[in-house]
Amino acid sequence: MKLRRRLGIEWAGVALVASLIVASLIYWNSLSSFDNLLYDQISEYDRPEAPDDILIIAVDEDSLAAFGKWPWSRTRHAELLTLLADAEPKAIAFDILLSEPGDSEEDLALAAAAAKNDNLLLPLHFVFPGTNGADFDIKEPIAPLKQAASAIGHVNLLFDRDGVVRRTSLCFRGTADRTASVETIWPHLMEQVYRSVNEGSSPAFTRRDNCEQPLLMPYANRGAFSRISYVAVANGEIPAAFLQDKIILVGATAQGLGDQHPVPLGDGGTMAGVEIMANLLSDIMADRFVTPVSTSTQIMLSLIPTWILLIGFWRWRPRTTIFVSLGLVVAILMASAILLSLQIWFAPGAALVGLALVYPVWGWRRLQATSDFMDDELKNYRSDTPDIPVLEVPLGPVDLVTEQAEELAHAIKHVRDLRRFISDALTNLPDPMFITDLDGKVKFVNKLAQTGVEDGAQDLALDDMLKRFVAPDDLDDVKDYLALDQKLREHDYVDFTSLNDEVFAMRRARVLSDEGELRGHIHYLADITEVANAAQEREEVLQLLSHDMRSPQAAILALLDSQDATDENKRIEGHARRTLALADNFVGLARIKSSEFSGEEILLSDLVIEANDSLWPLAKQRKIKSTVEDQTDGAFIIGEPSSLYRSFANLIDNAIKYSPDDSSITILLRPIALDKQPFVSVTITDEGNGIAEDMLGQLFERFASNDLDSKGAVKGAGLGLNFVAAVMERHGGSIRAENMRGSGARFTVLLPLAPEPAEPV
Amino acid sequence: MGREFLKGEGNRDIAVRYRGTCMRIAIADDDKEIVEFLGKIVEGQGHIFVGFADGNALSNALLRDTFDLVILDWNMPGKTGLQILEWMETAVDDRPPVMMITSRTAKQDISEALNAGADDYITKPEDPGVIAARINAILRRGGGTSAMETEAQYGEYILDRIEQKVRHKDTEVSLTAKEFELTDLMFRNRDRTLSRRYIMETVWRTNAHLATRTLDMHVSRVRSKLSLTPENGFRIFTVFGYGYRLETLKKGA
């Protein structure tokens, strides 16, 4: 249980930390380089085709060789534009910056040539930071050209942190100078090309609230776009029909011209700016930009594999977990690739980091917790191993975990030895014994209890087990005993006769776990055949004694009844009655010593009154007035009526004996509290001579008799008071005797009151 | 229910007839002295008796002969008193009332015999007057005085059944309704042992399990309010494990 909680806390900690790390990696975009690499790799598998109608006219090494070093005279461009105008292409995007005014004649010639083309698009670009504190400067084409162009678009590229051009914005937003309050939107040159060919903005542009949002642009393979050399066109080597209806991008490709940028083609190489434009244009036309998922979605998706693993940790074995983690890595990459083909980019980096993080950290924490737990448990085990003869094996020095494992193995062996020892001890127990679990199935039987269940008692239901050796008459008693709660049982054992006529006492004890939980019951059987037989015999003897001693006395008294009441007859009657009392007290005393207390609820005042009433004839003869005064309000006690009745009769009889004629005896019942427990006290006070001082101490001992003091007429049976004392003790009460100051003796009996009943009287 | 029951059963004519009629009583005891002692008491009441010395002789006679009452000892040769009692329950049609008189004093024995169907149980030795009263009570069966009578006198006690009052030596004792019914029941059945169950059903008109203390307390109050003491000729005797008996004593004996 302790380990469970500890592991729970560790797990929650690992889960929280891993989730936070994954989330913050995404939030602060810390893994962009890694994700970009993955993007480059994944996009490798699905490159778009380059459309046929895009044609690049490249200022390549051949052209430089033919026309000399860059920049060329603007008349050369004018000638090209004139030539192109005749070929009637769909559009021309002139990706060569012409923002500084040059020779004005050449500029005008270029503008004139440009004007011949009805669909010429020219670039502008922004310089960051701008002059005079502006955010940026706008470099537009020179004024005459700007007028000749049908539209102008910006050509700035977006560079990722690693300098690679993966993304682009379809427009640029900004305030042209610090005074302007309205934002201006400059569409990208390629967007302008699209617009000039088609009616209206591209779908990718219109779909977005913010056209500036960077979009990942898929690249076609390097060199996929048709490309012809500038010099070839300028020299008229290209037929006009080839150029007709093409979208022509004019730009520098020669290495020396600097318009080369790294692109995510996975080969680490660069690409000419104009080819990047071509790719962008084809992406715009095909509308196949890749949109990254939003940050929150990214966080949620990235956490899924981590949590699958976290939850799996509870259920799976370590081997399963490692396979699942590897599977998850593949799944993340696959998911990323599939999403990419749907034009959605999910960066797998954070998800992978989450997996990589959670697996070893959890492994570490789990091992630590388990190790600590084992350490504790072994310590506990060592500290309370019972002292039984089991061999100890010394352990050599090894590393910590090995040591723990060895100790564990040692502990298990120890437990095995212990179990063996206990099972040997139980099996050879001198009395039958069996153990049941909570379902009442027999789980262990020792050798002696095995008799009668030769076919094996294992897993036998308790009832069936009982039927095999309990005599049918006693079966219900035994079941009643077993069904009762321990606290409610009258006795802590039940005795029964077996099928072989042996008598057993069966006791049930609880089997508790170390934590005090009930696990089952042990049933001990003690063979009490001899004891039971002896008790039976004693009871028979007592019965016989009681009946056979009383009967002749009763006959004597019956005989005397028909005789005249002579003095002699009266004396015979007195002796007969004394013999009767002696027999009653003797048998009563013997029963007390041999039988269990079994009380019932008794109204003590009435019992005392009836005992007093029974002695009325005797008292009347002597003119003694014996009265009961009841100051209780219904003093109920738990008692055995016969012995109590006899006890009070003995006490009152005694009082009458030692009272002078014509005196009175007072019997008083009062409620009192002893140690806050309610008791009832019964005092019997006479007006006789009292008890001899030397007798007071031993009055209640067996065979003590107070008849020394009398004049010979009264003789008490010595057993009387001994019997009374035994009865009071048996009832949880007491008796004491004292002499009154003037004259007379007082006997005080204290008995505990019965608990109040639930229902009112 | 109690009263209706008594109305039907308690019949004065029968009582009168019993009082005036000579009854045949079987007395079984292995002790000759006891048989003679009991026989003398029975004859003193104007009845005749047949003595038996063992259980088998008695059971044979019971099949052939008719008795108005059987007085049984417990320990006898042949069949024991309890065995005869159980046998009579099944073997004898319209079995006569049975009184056990034995030396066995244990509480369990008494309640066992009473619960087995004995109509009364007396432990030896007992005063002849008491035995005579108890025999008469059994023969009376159901009360000597009709429940219909509005006023009845028992010794110095006068029961006014209309006012539900008891007068004792010219002083009026006030009782609750239940106390009066209990008093009435016990007086009508004086010298007979009544089971707790019978009293409960008759006075409280319920056989449901009533708090046992209720009956104990009522008996106790009746005893003290009416001063049912030997001086006044009565005593209430508790038969533990079974019930109560109101005994009449010869006044001044």
PDB file of C-alpha atoms in Angstrom, chain B residues 17-165:
ATOM      1  CA  ARG B  17     -70.501 -30.973  41.285  1.00  0.00           C
ATOM      2  CA  TYR B  18     -66.808 -31.581  41.875  1.00  0.00           C
ATOM      3  CA  ARG B  19     -66.996 -30.349  45.392  1.00  0.00           C
ATOM      4  CA  GLY B  20     -69.817 -32.625  46.218  1.00  0.00           C
ATOM      5  CA  THR B  21     -68.630 -35.623  44.254  1.00  0.00           C
ATOM      6  CA  CYS B  22     -66.219 -38.309  45.226  1.00  0.00           C
ATOM      7  CA  MET B  23     -63.285 -38.421  42.854  1.00  0.00           C
ATOM      8  CA  ARG B  24     -61.075 -41.361  41.911  1.00  0.00           C
ATOM      9  CA  ILE B  25     -57.462 -40.464  42.182  1.00  0.00           C
ATOM     10  CA  ALA B  26     -54.435 -42.550  41.147  1.00  0.00           C
ATOM     11  CA  ILE B  27     -51.372 -42.108  43.311  1.00  0.00           C
ATOM     12  CA  ALA B  28     -48.080 -43.506  41.986  1.00  0.00           C
ATOM     13  CA  ASP B  29     -44.996 -43.477  44.174  1.00  0.00           C
ATOM     14  CA  ASP B  30     -42.436 -46.166  44.843  1.00  0.00           C
ATOM     15  CA  ASP B  31     -42.400 -45.064  48.477  1.00  0.00           C
ATOM     16  CA  LYS B  32     -45.189 -46.701  50.410  1.00  0.00           C
ATOM     17  CA  GLU B  33     -45.119 -44.025  53.096  1.00  0.00           C
ATOM     18  CA  ILE B  34     -45.711 -41.299  50.570  1.00  0.00           C
ATOM     19  CA  VAL B  35     -48.601 -43.138  48.934  1.00  0.00           C
ATOM     20  CA  GLU B  36     -50.241 -43.509  52.322  1.00  0.00           C
ATOM     21  CA  PHE B  37     -49.517 -39.899  53.250  1.00  0.00           C
ATOM     22  CA  LEU B  38     -51.042 -38.601  50.036  1.00  0.00           C
ATOM     23  CA  GLY B  39     -53.901 -41.070  50.248  1.00  0.00           C
ATOM     24  CA  LYS B  40     -54.804 -39.730  53.655  1.00  0.00           C
ATOM     25  CA  ILE B  41     -54.885 -36.176  52.340  1.00  0.00           C
ATOM     26  CA  VAL B  42     -57.077 -37.238  49.407  1.00  0.00           C
ATOM     27  CA  GLU B  43     -59.468 -39.097  51.624  1.00  0.00           C
ATOM     28  CA  GLY B  44     -59.592 -36.102  53.899  1.00  0.00           C
ATOM     29  CA  GLN B  45     -61.037 -34.227  50.941  1.00  0.00           C
ATOM     30  CA  GLY B  46     -63.702 -36.863  50.462  1.00  0.00           C
ATOM     31  CA  HIS B  47     -62.122 -38.697  47.516  1.00  0.00           C
ATOM     32  CA  ILE B  48     -60.935 -42.229  47.027  1.00  0.00           C
ATOM     33  CA  PHE B  49     -57.565 -43.329  45.698  1.00  0.00           C
ATOM     34  CA  VAL B  50     -55.740 -46.243  44.089  1.00  0.00           C
ATOM     35  CA  GLY B  51     -52.027 -46.579  44.860  1.00  0.00           C
ATOM     36  CA  PHE B  52     -49.357 -47.759  42.453  1.00  0.00           C
ATOM     37  CA  ALA B  53     -45.770 -48.591  43.279  1.00  0.00           C
ATOM     38  CA  ASP B  54     -44.273 -48.553  39.800  1.00  0.00           C
ATOM     39  CA  GLY B  55     -44.742 -46.885  36.450  1.00  0.00           C
ATOM     40  CA  ASN B  56     -45.745 -49.956  34.455  1.00  0.00           C
ATOM     41  CA  ALA B  57     -48.549 -50.828  36.827  1.00  0.00           C
ATOM     42  CA  LEU B  58     -49.879 -47.288  36.547  1.00  0.00           C
ATOM     43  CA  SER B  59     -49.748 -47.178  32.753  1.00  0.00           C
ATOM     44  CA  ASN B  60     -51.545 -50.531  32.534  1.00  0.00           C
ATOM     45  CA  ALA B  61     -54.234 -49.256  34.864  1.00  0.00           C
ATOM     46  CA  LEU B  62     -54.606 -46.021  32.935  1.00  0.00           C
ATOM     47  CA  LEU B  63     -55.515 -48.008  29.810  1.00  0.00           C
ATOM     48  CA  ARG B  64     -58.207 -49.976  31.555  1.00  0.00           C
ATOM     49  CA  ASP B  65     -59.468 -47.654  34.232  1.00  0.00           C
ATOM     50  CA  THR B  66     -60.682 -44.095  34.573  1.00  0.00           C
ATOM     51  CA  PHE B  67     -59.274 -41.597  37.062  1.00  0.00           C
ATOM     52  CA  ASP B  68     -60.172 -38.016  37.808  1.00  0.00           C
ATOM     53  CA  LEU B  69     -56.586 -37.127  38.771  1.00  0.00           C
ATOM     54  CA  VAL B  70     -53.184 -38.775  38.599  1.00  0.00           C
ATOM     55  CA  ILE B  71     -50.569 -37.958  41.225  1.00  0.00           C
ATOM     56  CA  LEU B  72     -47.164 -38.968  39.887  1.00  0.00           C
ATOM     57  CA  ASP B  73     -43.772 -39.427  41.410  1.00  0.00           C
ATOM     58  CA  TRP B  74     -40.871 -38.771  39.064  1.00  0.00           C
ATOM     59  CA  ASN B  75     -38.387 -41.468  39.965  1.00  0.00           C
ATOM     60  CA  MET B  76     -40.172 -44.782  39.854  1.00  0.00           C
ATOM     61  CA  PRO B  77     -39.214 -48.268  38.779  1.00  0.00           C
ATOM     62  CA  GLY B  78     -40.630 -49.256  35.414  1.00  0.00           C
ATOM     63  CA  LYS B  79     -41.561 -46.018  33.750  1.00  0.00           C
ATOM     64  CA  THR B  80     -40.526 -42.668  35.203  1.00  0.00           C
ATOM     65  CA  GLY B  81     -43.150 -40.050  35.926  1.00  0.00           C
ATOM     66  CA  LEU B  82     -42.060 -37.954  32.969  1.00  0.00           C
ATOM     67  CA  GLN B  83     -42.226 -40.939  30.622  1.00  0.00           C
ATOM     68  CA  ILE B  84     -45.754 -41.710  31.804  1.00  0.00           C
ATOM     69  CA  LEU B  85     -46.723 -38.083  31.305  1.00  0.00           C
ATOM     70  CA  GLU B  86     -45.456 -38.103  27.747  1.00  0.00           C
ATOM     71  CA  TRP B  87     -47.043 -41.463  27.087  1.00  0.00           C
ATOM     72  CA  MET B  88     -50.423 -40.265  28.405  1.00  0.00           C
ATOM     73  CA  GLU B  89     -50.395 -37.314  26.035  1.00  0.00           C
ATOM     74  CA  THR B  90     -50.611 -39.686  23.095  1.00  0.00           C
ATOM     75  CA  ALA B  91     -51.981 -42.957  24.438  1.00  0.00           C
ATOM     76  CA  VAL B  92     -54.846 -41.943  26.713  1.00  0.00           C
ATOM     77  CA  ASP B  93     -57.960 -40.321  25.321  1.00  0.00           C
ATOM     78  CA  ASP B  94     -59.263 -37.451  27.405  1.00  0.00           C
ATOM     79  CA  ARG B  95     -56.412 -37.824  29.818  1.00  0.00           C
ATOM     80  CA  PRO B  96     -57.040 -36.847  33.427  1.00  0.00           C
ATOM     81  CA  PRO B  97     -55.119 -33.966  35.005  1.00  0.00           C
ATOM     82  CA  VAL B  98     -51.688 -34.871  36.335  1.00  0.00           C
ATOM     83  CA  MET B  99     -49.919 -33.614  39.427  1.00  0.00           C
ATOM     84  CA  MET B 100     -46.239 -34.372  39.861  1.00  0.00           C
ATOM     85  CA  ILE B 101     -45.046 -34.761  43.438  1.00  0.00           C
ATOM     86  CA  THR B 102     -41.340 -35.543  43.585  1.00  0.00           C
ATOM     87  CA  SER B 103     -38.139 -34.964  45.474  1.00  0.00           C
ATOM     88  CA  ARG B 104     -36.547 -33.336  42.476  1.00  0.00           C
ATOM     89  CA  THR B 105     -36.230 -29.658  43.221  1.00  0.00           C
ATOM     90  CA  ALA B 106     -34.157 -28.380  40.328  1.00  0.00           C
ATOM     91  CA  LYS B 107     -35.753 -25.508  38.450  1.00  0.00           C
ATOM     92  CA  GLN B 108     -35.146 -27.278  35.150  1.00  0.00           C
ATOM     93  CA  ASP B 109     -37.018 -30.364  36.346  1.00  0.00           C
ATOM     94  CA  ILE B 110     -40.028 -28.320  37.413  1.00  0.00           C
ATOM     95  CA  SER B 111     -40.318 -26.414  34.175  1.00  0.00           C
ATOM     96  CA  GLU B 112     -39.656 -29.564  32.161  1.00  0.00           C
ATOM     97  CA  ALA B 113     -42.521 -31.390  33.853  1.00  0.00           C
ATOM     98  CA  LEU B 114     -44.915 -28.439  33.575  1.00  0.00           C
ATOM     99  CA  ASN B 115     -44.052 -27.857  29.964  1.00  0.00           C
ATOM    100  CA  ALA B 116     -44.519 -31.558  29.242  1.00  0.00           C
ATOM    101  CA  GLY B 117     -48.142 -31.191  30.302  1.00  0.00           C
ATOM    102  CA  ALA B 118     -48.233 -31.703  34.065  1.00  0.00           C
ATOM    103  CA  ASP B 119     -50.999 -29.599  35.584  1.00  0.00           C
ATOM    104  CA  ASP B 120     -49.045 -28.938  38.746  1.00  0.00           C
ATOM    105  CA  TYR B 121     -45.796 -29.811  40.394  1.00  0.00           C
ATOM    106  CA  ILE B 122     -45.118 -30.190  44.095  1.00  0.00           C
ATOM    107  CA  THR B 123     -41.719 -30.818  45.607  1.00  0.00           C
ATOM    108  CA  LYS B 124     -41.503 -33.134  48.563  1.00  0.00           C
ATOM    109  CA  PRO B 125     -41.785 -32.529  51.410  1.00  0.00           C
ATOM    110  CA  GLU B 126     -44.772 -30.244  51.410  1.00  0.00           C
ATOM    111  CA  ASP B 127     -47.348 -29.287  53.966  1.00  0.00           C
ATOM    112  CA  PRO B 128     -50.500 -31.507  53.779  1.00  0.00           C
ATOM    113  CA  GLY B 129     -52.730 -28.413  53.765  1.00  0.00           C
ATOM    114  CA  VAL B 130     -50.938 -27.022  50.759  1.00  0.00           C
ATOM    115  CA  ILE B 131     -51.143 -30.328  48.920  1.00  0.00           C
ATOM    116  CA  ALA B 132     -54.878 -30.533  49.606  1.00  0.00           C
ATOM    117  CA  ALA B 133     -55.440 -27.004  48.348  1.00  0.00           C
ATOM    118  CA  ARG B 134     -53.466 -27.699  45.202  1.00  0.00           C
ATOM    119  CA  ILE B 135     -55.359 -30.937  44.512  1.00  0.00           C
ATOM    120  CA  ASN B 136     -58.630 -29.078  44.897  1.00  0.00           C
ATOM    121  CA  ALA B 137     -57.416 -26.355  42.605  1.00  0.00           C
ATOM    122  CA  ILE B 138     -56.695 -28.867  39.853  1.00  0.00           C
ATOM    123  CA  LEU B 139     -60.041 -30.587  40.312  1.00  0.00           C
ATOM    124  CA  ARG B 140     -61.737 -27.189  40.236  1.00  0.00           C
ATOM    125  CA  ARG B 141     -60.354 -26.584  36.753  1.00  0.00           C
ATOM    126  CA  GLY B 142     -60.984 -23.130  35.421  1.00  0.00           C
ATOM    127  CA  GLY B 143     -62.009 -21.379  38.623  1.00  0.00           C
ATOM    128  CA  GLY B 144     -64.452 -22.170  41.365  1.00  0.00           C
ATOM    129  CA  THR B 145     -66.405 -18.975  41.110  1.00  0.00           C
ATOM    130  CA  SER B 146     -68.068 -17.959  37.921  1.00  0.00           C
ATOM    131  CA  ALA B 147     -66.631 -14.908  36.203  1.00  0.00           C
ATOM    132  CA  MET B 148     -70.178 -13.639  35.875  1.00  0.00           C
ATOM    133  CA  GLU B 149     -70.493 -12.934  39.559  1.00  0.00           C
ATOM    134  CA  THR B 150     -70.072  -9.290  40.270  1.00  0.00           C
ATOM    135  CA  GLU B 151     -68.524  -9.764  43.650  1.00  0.00           C
ATOM    136  CA  ALA B 152     -66.398 -12.581  45.033  1.00  0.00           C
ATOM    137  CA  GLN B 153     -64.790 -13.144  48.369  1.00  0.00           C
ATOM    138  CA  TYR B 154     -61.524 -14.981  48.897  1.00  0.00           C
ATOM    139  CA  GLY B 155     -60.479 -15.037  52.515  1.00  0.00           C
ATOM    140  CA  GLU B 156     -60.510 -11.441  53.637  1.00  0.00           C
ATOM    141  CA  TYR B 157     -60.360 -10.158  50.111  1.00  0.00           C
ATOM    142  CA  ILE B 158     -63.493  -9.009  48.338  1.00  0.00           C
ATOM    143  CA  LEU B 159     -63.256  -8.419  44.592  1.00  0.00           C
ATOM    144  CA  ASP B 160     -65.745  -5.981  43.080  1.00  0.00           C
ATOM    145  CA  ARG B 161     -65.708  -6.854  39.408  1.00  0.00           C
ATOM    146  CA  ILE B 162     -67.892  -3.940  38.361  1.00  0.00           C
ATOM    147  CA  GLU B 163     -65.937  -1.216  40.102  1.00  0.00           C
ATOM    148  CA  GLN B 164     -62.729  -3.185  39.606  1.00  0.00           C
ATOM    149  CA  LYS B 165     -61.793  -2.664  43.216  1.00  0.00           C
TER     150      LYS B 165
END
